[in-house]
Coordinates of C-alpha atoms in Angstrom, one line a residue:
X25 CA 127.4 74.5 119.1
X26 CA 128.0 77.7 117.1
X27 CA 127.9 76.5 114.0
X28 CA 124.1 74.9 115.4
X29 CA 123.2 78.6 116.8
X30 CA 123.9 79.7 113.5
X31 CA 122.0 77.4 111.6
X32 CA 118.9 78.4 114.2
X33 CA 119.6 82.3 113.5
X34 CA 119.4 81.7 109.6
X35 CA 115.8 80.0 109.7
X36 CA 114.8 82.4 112.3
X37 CA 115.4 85.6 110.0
X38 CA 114.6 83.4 106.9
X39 CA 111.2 82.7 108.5
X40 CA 110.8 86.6 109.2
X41 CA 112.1 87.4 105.6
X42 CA 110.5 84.7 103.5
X43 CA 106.8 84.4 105.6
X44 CA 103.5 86.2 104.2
X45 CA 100.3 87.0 105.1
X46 CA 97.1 86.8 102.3
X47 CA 93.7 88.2 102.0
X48 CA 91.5 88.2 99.1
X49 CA 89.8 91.7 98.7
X50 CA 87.5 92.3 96.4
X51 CA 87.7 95.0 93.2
X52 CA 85.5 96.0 90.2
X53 CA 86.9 95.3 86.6
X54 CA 86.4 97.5 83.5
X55 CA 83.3 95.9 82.8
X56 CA 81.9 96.8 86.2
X57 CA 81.8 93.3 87.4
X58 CA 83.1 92.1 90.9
X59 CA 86.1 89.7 90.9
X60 CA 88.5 88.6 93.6
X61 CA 92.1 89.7 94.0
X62 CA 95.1 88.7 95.7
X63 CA 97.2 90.4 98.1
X64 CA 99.8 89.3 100.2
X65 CA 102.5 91.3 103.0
X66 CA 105.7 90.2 103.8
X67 CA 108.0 92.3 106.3
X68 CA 111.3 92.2 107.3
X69 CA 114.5 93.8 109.2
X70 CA 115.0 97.5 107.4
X71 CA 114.6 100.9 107.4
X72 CA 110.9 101.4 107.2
X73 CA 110.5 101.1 103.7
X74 CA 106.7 100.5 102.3
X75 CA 107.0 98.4 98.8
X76 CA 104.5 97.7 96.4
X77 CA 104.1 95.1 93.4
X78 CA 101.3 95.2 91.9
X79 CA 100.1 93.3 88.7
X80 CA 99.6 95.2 86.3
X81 CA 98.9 98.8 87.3
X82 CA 99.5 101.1 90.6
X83 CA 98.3 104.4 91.4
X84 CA 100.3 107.2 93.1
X85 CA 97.2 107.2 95.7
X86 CA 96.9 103.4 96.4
X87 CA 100.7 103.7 97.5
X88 CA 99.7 106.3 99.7
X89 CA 97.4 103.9 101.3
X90 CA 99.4 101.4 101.7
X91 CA 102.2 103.8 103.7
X92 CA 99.3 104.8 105.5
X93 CA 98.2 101.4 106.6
X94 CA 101.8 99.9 107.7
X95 CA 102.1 103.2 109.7
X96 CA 98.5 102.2 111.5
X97 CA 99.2 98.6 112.1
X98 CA 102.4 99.3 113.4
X99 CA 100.6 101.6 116.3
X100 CA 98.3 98.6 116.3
X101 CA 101.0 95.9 116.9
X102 CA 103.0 97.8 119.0
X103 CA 105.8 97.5 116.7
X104 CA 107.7 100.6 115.8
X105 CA 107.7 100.5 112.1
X106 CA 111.0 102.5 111.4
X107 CA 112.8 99.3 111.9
X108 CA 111.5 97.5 109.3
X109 CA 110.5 96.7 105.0
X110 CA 107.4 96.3 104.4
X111 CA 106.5 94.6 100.8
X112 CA 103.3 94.6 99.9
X113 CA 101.9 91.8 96.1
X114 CA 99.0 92.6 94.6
X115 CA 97.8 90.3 91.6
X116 CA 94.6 90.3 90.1
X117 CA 92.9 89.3 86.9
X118 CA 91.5 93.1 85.4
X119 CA 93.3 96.4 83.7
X120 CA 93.3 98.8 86.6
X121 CA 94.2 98.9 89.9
X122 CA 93.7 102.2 91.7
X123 CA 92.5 104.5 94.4
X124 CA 93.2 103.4 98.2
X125 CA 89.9 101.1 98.2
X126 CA 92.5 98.2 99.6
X127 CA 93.2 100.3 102.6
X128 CA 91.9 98.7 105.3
X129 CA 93.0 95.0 103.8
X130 CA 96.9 96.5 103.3
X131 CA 96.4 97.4 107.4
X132 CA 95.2 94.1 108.6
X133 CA 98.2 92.2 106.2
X134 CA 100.9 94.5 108.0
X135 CA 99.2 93.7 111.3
X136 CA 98.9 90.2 110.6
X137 CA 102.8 90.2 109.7
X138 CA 104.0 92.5 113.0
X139 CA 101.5 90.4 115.3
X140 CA 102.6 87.0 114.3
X141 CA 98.8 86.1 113.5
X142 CA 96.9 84.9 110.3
X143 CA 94.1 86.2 108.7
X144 CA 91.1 83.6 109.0
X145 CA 91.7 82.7 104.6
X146 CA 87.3 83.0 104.4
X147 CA 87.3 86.2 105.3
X148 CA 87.5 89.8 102.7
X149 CA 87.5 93.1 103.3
X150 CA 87.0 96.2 101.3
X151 CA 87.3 99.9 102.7
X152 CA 89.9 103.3 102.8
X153 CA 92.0 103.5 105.7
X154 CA 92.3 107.0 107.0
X155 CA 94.7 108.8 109.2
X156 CA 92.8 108.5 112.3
X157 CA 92.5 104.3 111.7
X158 CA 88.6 104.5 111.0
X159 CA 87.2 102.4 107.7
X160 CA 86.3 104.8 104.8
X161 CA 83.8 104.2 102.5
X162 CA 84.3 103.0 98.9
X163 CA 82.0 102.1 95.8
X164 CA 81.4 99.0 94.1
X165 CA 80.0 97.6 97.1
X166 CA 77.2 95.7 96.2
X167 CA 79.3 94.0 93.2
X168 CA 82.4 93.3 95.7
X169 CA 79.9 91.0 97.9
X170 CA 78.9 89.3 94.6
X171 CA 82.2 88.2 94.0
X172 CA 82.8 87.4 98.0
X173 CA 80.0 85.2 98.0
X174 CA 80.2 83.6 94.5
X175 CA 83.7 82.3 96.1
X176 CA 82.4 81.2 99.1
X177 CA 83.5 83.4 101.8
X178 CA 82.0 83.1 104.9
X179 CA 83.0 86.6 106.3
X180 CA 82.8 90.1 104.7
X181 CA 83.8 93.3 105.9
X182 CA 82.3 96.6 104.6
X183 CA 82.5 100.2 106.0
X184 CA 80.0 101.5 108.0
X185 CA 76.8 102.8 106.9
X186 CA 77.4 100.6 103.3
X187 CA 75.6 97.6 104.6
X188 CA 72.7 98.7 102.8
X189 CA 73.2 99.0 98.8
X190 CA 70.6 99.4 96.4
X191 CA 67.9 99.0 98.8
X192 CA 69.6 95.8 99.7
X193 CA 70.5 95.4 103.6
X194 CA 73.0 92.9 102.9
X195 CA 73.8 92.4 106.4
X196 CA 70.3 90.4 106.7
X197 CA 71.7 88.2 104.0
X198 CA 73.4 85.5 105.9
X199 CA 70.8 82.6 105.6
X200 CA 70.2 83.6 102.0
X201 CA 73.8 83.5 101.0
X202 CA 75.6 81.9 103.9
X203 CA 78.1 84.8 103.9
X204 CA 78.5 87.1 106.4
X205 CA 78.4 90.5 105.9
X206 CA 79.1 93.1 109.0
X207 CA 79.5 96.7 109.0
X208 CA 83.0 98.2 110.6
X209 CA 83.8 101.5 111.8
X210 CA 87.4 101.2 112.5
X211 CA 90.6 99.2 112.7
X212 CA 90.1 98.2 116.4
X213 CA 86.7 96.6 115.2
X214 CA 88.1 95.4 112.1
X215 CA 90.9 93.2 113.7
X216 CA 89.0 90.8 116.0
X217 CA 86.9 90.1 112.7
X218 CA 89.8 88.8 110.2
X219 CA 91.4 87.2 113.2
X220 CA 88.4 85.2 114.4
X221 CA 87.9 81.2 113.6
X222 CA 87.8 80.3 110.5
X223 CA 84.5 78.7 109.0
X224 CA 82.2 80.6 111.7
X225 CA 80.5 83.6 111.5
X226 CA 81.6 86.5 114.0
X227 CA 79.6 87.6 116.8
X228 CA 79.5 91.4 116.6
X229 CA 75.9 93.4 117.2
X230 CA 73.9 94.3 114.3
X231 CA 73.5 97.9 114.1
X232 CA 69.2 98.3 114.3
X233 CA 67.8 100.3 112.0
X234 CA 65.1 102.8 113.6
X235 CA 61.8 102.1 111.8
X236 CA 60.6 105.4 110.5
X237 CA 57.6 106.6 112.8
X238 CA 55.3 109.7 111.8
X239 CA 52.2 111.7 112.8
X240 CA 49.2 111.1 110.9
X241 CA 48.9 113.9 108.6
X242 CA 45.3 114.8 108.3
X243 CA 45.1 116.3 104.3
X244 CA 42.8 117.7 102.7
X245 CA 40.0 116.4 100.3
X246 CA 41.8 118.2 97.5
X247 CA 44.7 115.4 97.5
X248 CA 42.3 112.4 97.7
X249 CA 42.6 111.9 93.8
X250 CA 46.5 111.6 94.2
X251 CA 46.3 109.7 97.0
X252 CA 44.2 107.0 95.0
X253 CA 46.6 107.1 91.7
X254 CA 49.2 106.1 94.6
X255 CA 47.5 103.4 95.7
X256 CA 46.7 102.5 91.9
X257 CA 50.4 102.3 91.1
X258 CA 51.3 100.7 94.6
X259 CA 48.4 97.7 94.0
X260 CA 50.4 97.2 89.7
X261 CA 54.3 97.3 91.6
X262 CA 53.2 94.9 94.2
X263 CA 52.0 92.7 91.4
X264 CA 55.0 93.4 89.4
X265 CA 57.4 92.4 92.3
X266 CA 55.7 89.0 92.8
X267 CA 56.3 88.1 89.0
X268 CA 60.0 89.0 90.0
X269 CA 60.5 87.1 92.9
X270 CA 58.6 84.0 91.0
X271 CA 61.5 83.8 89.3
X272 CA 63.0 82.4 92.0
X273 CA 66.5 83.0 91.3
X274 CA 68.7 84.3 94.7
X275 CA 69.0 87.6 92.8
X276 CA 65.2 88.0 91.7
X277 CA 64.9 87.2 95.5
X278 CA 67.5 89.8 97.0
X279 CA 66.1 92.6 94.4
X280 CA 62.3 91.3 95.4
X281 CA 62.9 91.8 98.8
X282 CA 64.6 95.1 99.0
X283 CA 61.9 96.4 96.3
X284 CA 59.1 95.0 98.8
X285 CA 60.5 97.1 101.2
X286 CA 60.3 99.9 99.6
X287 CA 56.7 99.5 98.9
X288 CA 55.8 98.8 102.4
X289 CA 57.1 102.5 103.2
X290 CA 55.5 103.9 100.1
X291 CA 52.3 102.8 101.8
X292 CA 53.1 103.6 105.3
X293 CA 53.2 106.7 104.6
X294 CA 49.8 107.1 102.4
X295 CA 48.3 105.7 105.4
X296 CA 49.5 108.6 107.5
X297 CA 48.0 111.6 104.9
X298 CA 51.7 112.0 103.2

């Protein structure tokens, strides 16, 4: 019998010890194009160490971050940190790694290994994690959901206020790319995200954008001739735009669109005297 509660013991701790969470979050290589990393958290029994491998560069700051995020999803869990390792493996296929931009993924892989839960494996996320558990912002966005969608994630996480890139609202491109993307404030909203069922999208509400509402401006006669070289060069983009989106190709389309948008202001506001 004790030589059976032993046995028990060894693959309790050697589950604990030998166990990992993984999330793929998304970088920009040297050439400025989006790719895919790996990064995986493993914790066990210690002193509340914070390790970092990472293949094959690591900044001073990015270890920051990731001291930063095991002390946040410890408060998360519940789990006072003090007691145990946390080793954190980051692999990924470019020259440099750095800057805390894996923030808020190191957090939910610490959180994922002191809850006991696993991160839904079609989901990314990219964002800092700061001191007060909110979801910084980072660059690269637009590139980073290129390479989320090209690999067929189903769920992307971005900061808040970077849903929109390049005139792009790329949380309006779900039907278009059959990716979610939603816009996060903060670990509390973050969690229920990576932890929801895999293969669906999340039901979180869309921040609304106010539409832009103003007076008519009544001008003077003395601005007419501008007014119609506007409406000139409006009339020659339009036409421009639709040669882009014949094209057809999904990024002709996404560039179309946001471009199209940009027009209709352009002439909501010649409309109003501006």
């Amino acid at each position: 019998m004790k030589r059976f509660t032993q046995v028990l013991f060894f693959i309790a701790f050697a589950a604990l010890v030998f166990a990992q969470s993984s999330i793929k979050v998304p970088a920009v290589d040297s050439s400025g194009k989006g790719i895919l990393t790996s990064v995986e958290a493993s914790v066990k029994p210690g002193s509340g160490a914070v390790y970092l491998d990472v293949e094959p560069f690591i900044s001073v700051e990015t270890q920051e971050s990731a001291k930063l995020a095991v002390k946040i999803a410890g408060e998360q869990a519940g789990v006072d940190t003090r007691f145990y390792d946390v080793f954190f493996k980051v692999v990924a296929n470019t020259e440099l790694i750095d800057g805390p931009p894996g923030g808020a993924a190191f957090t939910l892989l610490a959180y994922a290994e002191f809850a006991g839960k696993q991160i839904r494996s079609d989901f990314s996320s990219t964002g800092t994690i700061e001191p007060d558990g909110s979801i910084g912002p980072i660059g690269g966005v637009l590139e980073k959901a290129y390479a989320a969608r090209d690999n067929k994630l189903k769920v992307f996480a971005v900061p808040m206020d970077q849903g929109i890139q390049n005139g792009v609202d790329l949380t309006k491109m779900q039907g278009k790319w059959n990716m979610q993307v939603v816009e996060v404030s903060n670990i509390v909203d973050l969690i229920p995200v990576a932890f929801s069922q895999e293969g669906t999208f999340v039901n979180v509400t869309r921040r609304e954008r106010a539409p832009l509402v103003l007076p008519v401006f009544n001008s003077s006669s003395s601005v007419e001739p501008m007014s119609e070289i506007a409406r000139t060069q409006l009339t020659a983009l339009r036409d421009l735009n639709k040669a882009l989106s014949s094209k057809n190709t999904e990024e002709a389309l996404v560039v179309s669109s946001a471009v199209d948008e940009q027009l209709n202001l352009s002439e909501y506001l010649l409309d109003n005297g501006f």
